[in-house]
Amino acid sequence: MDDPAAQPAADLERRILDAIRRGASMEDIADIKESDEATPEAAIRALKDGNARFFSGQATRPDVSANDRRAQIMGQTPYAAILACSDSRVPVELVFDQGLGQLFVVRVAGNVVGESGLGTLEYAIRHLDVHLVVVMGHEACGAVAAALLPEERVAEEPEHLQNLIRRIQPSVQNMPPIRDKKARMREAVLNNVRHQVSILRSQTVIQQAEASGQIRVIGAYYEIGSGAVDFLIDEEDLRP
């Protein structure tokens, strides 16, 4: 039985191939490719569906044909921007089962909002076709764990690493006592996600884009052991 989900991709490849046969320019080919998801809600649904395929062992690992690559040469149309941790166990495109040109990914330890990362996200919002910005933390994050250490331990780290850790510290101060270490780490990571989301939403470009309905800014938590992503979408979930 044919897979209905594969039909749009097949139609796109056929259109690109027809354009190539007609001698279309690379600009013309790039124009054929539009954002896969046209609204924030559709973008959230696509990420949820892709992650469901990943953690259930049914990932499609989208193949990239020569025609797919040609469609990306002159431009890109990702539907979501993801601020994620640099941790090697968190391969963003694989976690969401997405292919080339679908996600615009910024990775930094602790999924911390810094000047260069913020500029990168502003570029995605102003100049690309993104409809969603996601801050994604993950299970057993080393950067968040470092932010929980005593100050004298943090002071032993190199200068720039200290600066990164201190961008996380406000989110994990005054945490309620949680005896279970795994639960405590999960809560710390979620607090950091909410903190970074709050920082993003205080920025003018992101405020304007969210107010106009162009984008939504949400959080997420990736569980390495299961492969599942929990989404923080509602305002109550996102409140620091």
PDB file of N, CA and C in Angstrom, residues 15-62:
ATOM      1  N   ARG A  15       7.983  17.687  -9.859  1.00  0.00           N
ATOM      2  CA  ARG A  15       7.971  19.076 -10.343  1.00  0.00           C
ATOM      3  C   ARG A  15       9.393  19.588 -10.572  1.00  0.00           C
ATOM      4  N   ILE A  16      10.294  19.242  -9.664  1.00  0.00           N
ATOM      5  CA  ILE A  16      11.688  19.676  -9.825  1.00  0.00           C
ATOM      6  C   ILE A  16      12.310  19.029 -11.058  1.00  0.00           C
ATOM      7  N   LEU A  17      12.053  17.733 -11.235  1.00  0.00           N
ATOM      8  CA  LEU A  17      12.604  17.024 -12.387  1.00  0.00           C
ATOM      9  C   LEU A  17      12.070  17.606 -13.691  1.00  0.00           C
ATOM     10  N   ASP A  18      10.779  17.935 -13.724  1.00  0.00           N
ATOM     11  CA  ASP A  18      10.199  18.548 -14.924  1.00  0.00           C
ATOM     12  C   ASP A  18      10.857  19.902 -15.211  1.00  0.00           C
ATOM     13  N   ALA A  19      11.124  20.678 -14.131  1.00  0.00           N
ATOM     14  CA  ALA A  19      11.760  21.987 -14.313  1.00  0.00           C
ATOM     15  C   ALA A  19      13.164  21.832 -14.874  1.00  0.00           C
ATOM     16  N   ILE A  20      13.895  20.850 -14.387  1.00  0.00           N
ATOM     17  CA  ILE A  20      15.258  20.604 -14.881  1.00  0.00           C
ATOM     18  C   ILE A  20      15.221  20.247 -16.358  1.00  0.00           C
ATOM     19  N   ARG A  21      14.273  19.407 -16.729  1.00  0.00           N
ATOM     20  CA  ARG A  21      14.155  18.992 -18.136  1.00  0.00           C
ATOM     21  C   ARG A  21      13.819  20.161 -19.053  1.00  0.00           C
ATOM     22  N   ARG A  22      13.120  21.152 -18.493  1.00  0.00           N
ATOM     23  CA  ARG A  22      12.773  22.344 -19.275  1.00  0.00           C
ATOM     24  C   ARG A  22      13.920  23.340 -19.315  1.00  0.00           C
ATOM     25  N   GLY A  23      15.008  23.045 -18.608  1.00  0.00           N
ATOM     26  CA  GLY A  23      16.149  23.946 -18.585  1.00  0.00           C
ATOM     27  C   GLY A  23      15.997  25.089 -17.611  1.00  0.00           C
ATOM     28  N   ALA A  24      15.214  24.877 -16.539  1.00  0.00           N
ATOM     29  CA  ALA A  24      14.988  25.943 -15.554  1.00  0.00           C
ATOM     30  C   ALA A  24      16.290  26.319 -14.865  1.00  0.00           C
ATOM     31  N   SER A  25      16.378  27.584 -14.461  1.00  0.00           N
ATOM     32  CA  SER A  25      17.548  28.039 -13.721  1.00  0.00           C
ATOM     33  C   SER A  25      17.485  27.528 -12.293  1.00  0.00           C
ATOM     34  N   MET A  26      18.622  27.653 -11.568  1.00  0.00           N
ATOM     35  CA  MET A  26      18.643  27.229 -10.174  1.00  0.00           C
ATOM     36  C   MET A  26      17.687  28.087  -9.326  1.00  0.00           C
ATOM     37  N   GLU A  27      17.560  29.381  -9.700  1.00  0.00           N
ATOM     38  CA  GLU A  27      16.612  30.237  -8.983  1.00  0.00           C
ATOM     39  C   GLU A  27      15.188  29.726  -9.160  1.00  0.00           C
ATOM     40  N   ASP A  28      14.848  29.321 -10.400  1.00  0.00           N
ATOM     41  CA  ASP A  28      13.506  28.800 -10.658  1.00  0.00           C
ATOM     42  C   ASP A  28      13.255  27.518  -9.873  1.00  0.00           C
ATOM     43  N   ILE A  29      14.267  26.676  -9.806  1.00  0.00           N
ATOM     44  CA  ILE A  29      14.123  25.420  -9.078  1.00  0.00           C
ATOM     45  C   ILE A  29      13.938  25.687  -7.598  1.00  0.00           C
ATOM     46  N   ALA A  30      14.704  26.643  -7.077  1.00  0.00           N
ATOM     47  CA  ALA A  30      14.577  26.975  -5.652  1.00  0.00           C
ATOM     48  C   ALA A  30      13.182  27.494  -5.336  1.00  0.00           C
ATOM     49  N   ASP A  31      12.565  28.247  -6.261  1.00  0.00           N
ATOM     50  CA  ASP A  31      11.236  28.808  -6.021  1.00  0.00           C
ATOM     51  C   ASP A  31      10.155  27.745  -5.928  1.00  0.00           C
ATOM     52  N   ILE A  32      10.412  26.578  -6.484  1.00  0.00           N
ATOM     53  CA  ILE A  32       9.436  25.499  -6.414  1.00  0.00           C
ATOM     54  C   ILE A  32       9.253  25.025  -4.985  1.00  0.00           C
ATOM     55  N   LYS A  33      10.335  25.058  -4.217  1.00  0.00           N
ATOM     56  CA  LYS A  33      10.326  24.545  -2.851  1.00  0.00           C
ATOM     57  C   LYS A  33       9.833  25.598  -1.887  1.00  0.00           C
ATOM     58  N   GLU A  34       8.679  25.351  -1.284  1.00  0.00           N
ATOM     59  CA  GLU A  34       8.141  26.237  -0.275  1.00  0.00           C
ATOM     60  C   GLU A  34       8.269  25.574   1.088  1.00  0.00           C
ATOM     61  N   SER A  35       8.048  26.371   2.149  1.00  0.00           N
ATOM     62  CA  SER A  35       8.074  25.813   3.495  1.00  0.00           C
ATOM     63  C   SER A  35       7.092  24.654   3.591  1.00  0.00           C
ATOM     64  N   ASP A  36       7.523  23.557   4.206  1.00  0.00           N
ATOM     65  CA  ASP A  36       6.685  22.373   4.291  1.00  0.00           C
ATOM     66  C   ASP A  36       5.453  22.602   5.166  1.00  0.00           C
ATOM     67  N   GLU A  37       5.563  23.445   6.167  1.00  0.00           N
ATOM     68  CA  GLU A  37       4.461  23.692   7.096  1.00  0.00           C
ATOM     69  C   GLU A  37       4.214  25.196   7.148  1.00  0.00           C
ATOM     70  N   ALA A  38       2.991  25.609   6.868  1.00  0.00           N
ATOM     71  CA  ALA A  38       2.712  27.020   6.628  1.00  0.00           C
ATOM     72  C   ALA A  38       2.234  27.794   7.845  1.00  0.00           C
ATOM     73  N   THR A  39       2.022  27.127   8.984  1.00  0.00           N
ATOM     74  CA  THR A  39       1.566  27.814  10.187  1.00  0.00           C
ATOM     75  C   THR A  39       2.325  27.270  11.399  1.00  0.00           C
ATOM     76  N   PRO A  40       2.348  28.027  12.499  1.00  0.00           N
ATOM     77  CA  PRO A  40       2.984  27.506  13.718  1.00  0.00           C
ATOM     78  C   PRO A  40       2.365  26.190  14.180  1.00  0.00           C
ATOM     79  N   GLU A  41       1.060  26.082  14.089  1.00  0.00           N
ATOM     80  CA  GLU A  41       0.388  24.864  14.538  1.00  0.00           C
ATOM     81  C   GLU A  41       0.790  23.664  13.676  1.00  0.00           C
ATOM     82  N   ALA A  42       0.873  23.883  12.361  1.00  0.00           N
ATOM     83  CA  ALA A  42       1.287  22.801  11.464  1.00  0.00           C
ATOM     84  C   ALA A  42       2.737  22.407  11.730  1.00  0.00           C
ATOM     85  N   ALA A  43       3.575  23.395  12.053  1.00  0.00           N
ATOM     86  CA  ALA A  43       4.981  23.105  12.360  1.00  0.00           C
ATOM     87  C   ALA A  43       5.103  22.263  13.625  1.00  0.00           C
ATOM     88  N   ILE A  44       4.325  22.603  14.647  1.00  0.00           N
ATOM     89  CA  ILE A  44       4.338  21.811  15.882  1.00  0.00           C
ATOM     90  C   ILE A  44       3.892  20.390  15.595  1.00  0.00           C
ATOM     91  N   ARG A  45       2.830  20.253  14.826  1.00  0.00           N
ATOM     92  CA  ARG A  45       2.318  18.924  14.495  1.00  0.00           C
ATOM     93  C   ARG A  45       3.361  18.099  13.733  1.00  0.00           C
ATOM     94  N   ALA A  46       4.080  18.746  12.806  1.00  0.00           N
ATOM     95  CA  ALA A  46       5.101  18.037  12.028  1.00  0.00           C
ATOM     96  C   ALA A  46       6.230  17.536  12.926  1.00  0.00           C
ATOM     97  N   LEU A  47       6.662  18.369  13.886  1.00  0.00           N
ATOM     98  CA  LEU A  47       7.714  17.939  14.812  1.00  0.00           C
ATOM     99  C   LEU A  47       7.229  16.794  15.698  1.00  0.00           C
ATOM    100  N   LYS A  48       5.997  16.878  16.179  1.00  0.00           N
ATOM    101  CA  LYS A  48       5.450  15.806  17.013  1.00  0.00           C
ATOM    102  C   LYS A  48       5.357  14.502  16.225  1.00  0.00           C
ATOM    103  N   ASP A  49       4.874  14.597  15.000  1.00  0.00           N
ATOM    104  CA  ASP A  49       4.741  13.390  14.177  1.00  0.00           C
ATOM    105  C   ASP A  49       6.107  12.783  13.876  1.00  0.00           C
ATOM    106  N   GLY A  50       7.086  13.645  13.559  1.00  0.00           N
ATOM    107  CA  GLY A  50       8.421  13.152  13.258  1.00  0.00           C
ATOM    108  C   GLY A  50       9.064  12.497  14.460  1.00  0.00           C
ATOM    109  N   ASN A  51       8.907  13.097  15.634  1.00  0.00           N
ATOM    110  CA  ASN A  51       9.477  12.495  16.837  1.00  0.00           C
ATOM    111  C   ASN A  51       8.784  11.177  17.176  1.00  0.00           C
ATOM    112  N   ALA A  52       7.475  11.103  16.936  1.00  0.00           N
ATOM    113  CA  ALA A  52       6.756   9.839  17.178  1.00  0.00           C
ATOM    114  C   ALA A  52       7.323   8.725  16.309  1.00  0.00           C
ATOM    115  N   ARG A  53       7.659   9.048  15.064  1.00  0.00           N
ATOM    116  CA  ARG A  53       8.277   8.043  14.193  1.00  0.00           C
ATOM    117  C   ARG A  53       9.642   7.645  14.736  1.00  0.00           C
ATOM    118  N   PHE A  54      10.401   8.635  15.230  1.00  0.00           N
ATOM    119  CA  PHE A  54      11.752   8.366  15.720  1.00  0.00           C
ATOM    120  C   PHE A  54      11.738   7.455  16.943  1.00  0.00           C
ATOM    121  N   PHE A  55      10.964   7.813  17.979  1.00  0.00           N
ATOM    122  CA  PHE A  55      11.051   7.029  19.212  1.00  0.00           C
ATOM    123  C   PHE A  55      10.337   5.692  19.106  1.00  0.00           C
ATOM    124  N   SER A  56       9.454   5.535  18.122  1.00  0.00           N
ATOM    125  CA  SER A  56       8.784   4.248  17.935  1.00  0.00           C
ATOM    126  C   SER A  56       9.540   3.329  16.988  1.00  0.00           C
ATOM    127  N   GLY A  57      10.702   3.794  16.499  1.00  0.00           N
ATOM    128  CA  GLY A  57      11.513   2.958  15.610  1.00  0.00           C
ATOM    129  C   GLY A  57      11.003   2.909  14.189  1.00  0.00           C
ATOM    130  N   GLN A  58      10.203   3.901  13.775  1.00  0.00           N
ATOM    131  CA  GLN A  58       9.648   3.919  12.422  1.00  0.00           C
ATOM    132  C   GLN A  58      10.125   5.129  11.628  1.00  0.00           C
ATOM    133  N   ALA A  59      11.287   5.657  12.004  1.00  0.00           N
ATOM    134  CA  ALA A  59      11.816   6.841  11.323  1.00  0.00           C
ATOM    135  C   ALA A  59      12.036   6.559   9.848  1.00  0.00           C
ATOM    136  N   THR A  60      11.710   7.537   9.034  1.00  0.00           N
ATOM    137  CA  THR A  60      11.891   7.370   7.591  1.00  0.00           C
ATOM    138  C   THR A  60      13.285   7.764   7.144  1.00  0.00           C
ATOM    139  N   ARG A  61      14.022   8.532   8.006  1.00  0.00           N
ATOM    140  CA  ARG A  61      15.366   9.012   7.643  1.00  0.00           C
ATOM    141  C   ARG A  61      15.343   9.544   6.214  1.00  0.00           C
ATOM    142  N   PRO A  62      14.640  10.646   5.974  1.00  0.00           N
ATOM    143  CA  PRO A  62      14.369  11.072   4.589  1.00  0.00           C
ATOM    144  C   PRO A  62      15.588  10.996   3.678  1.00  0.00           C
TER     145      PRO A  62
END
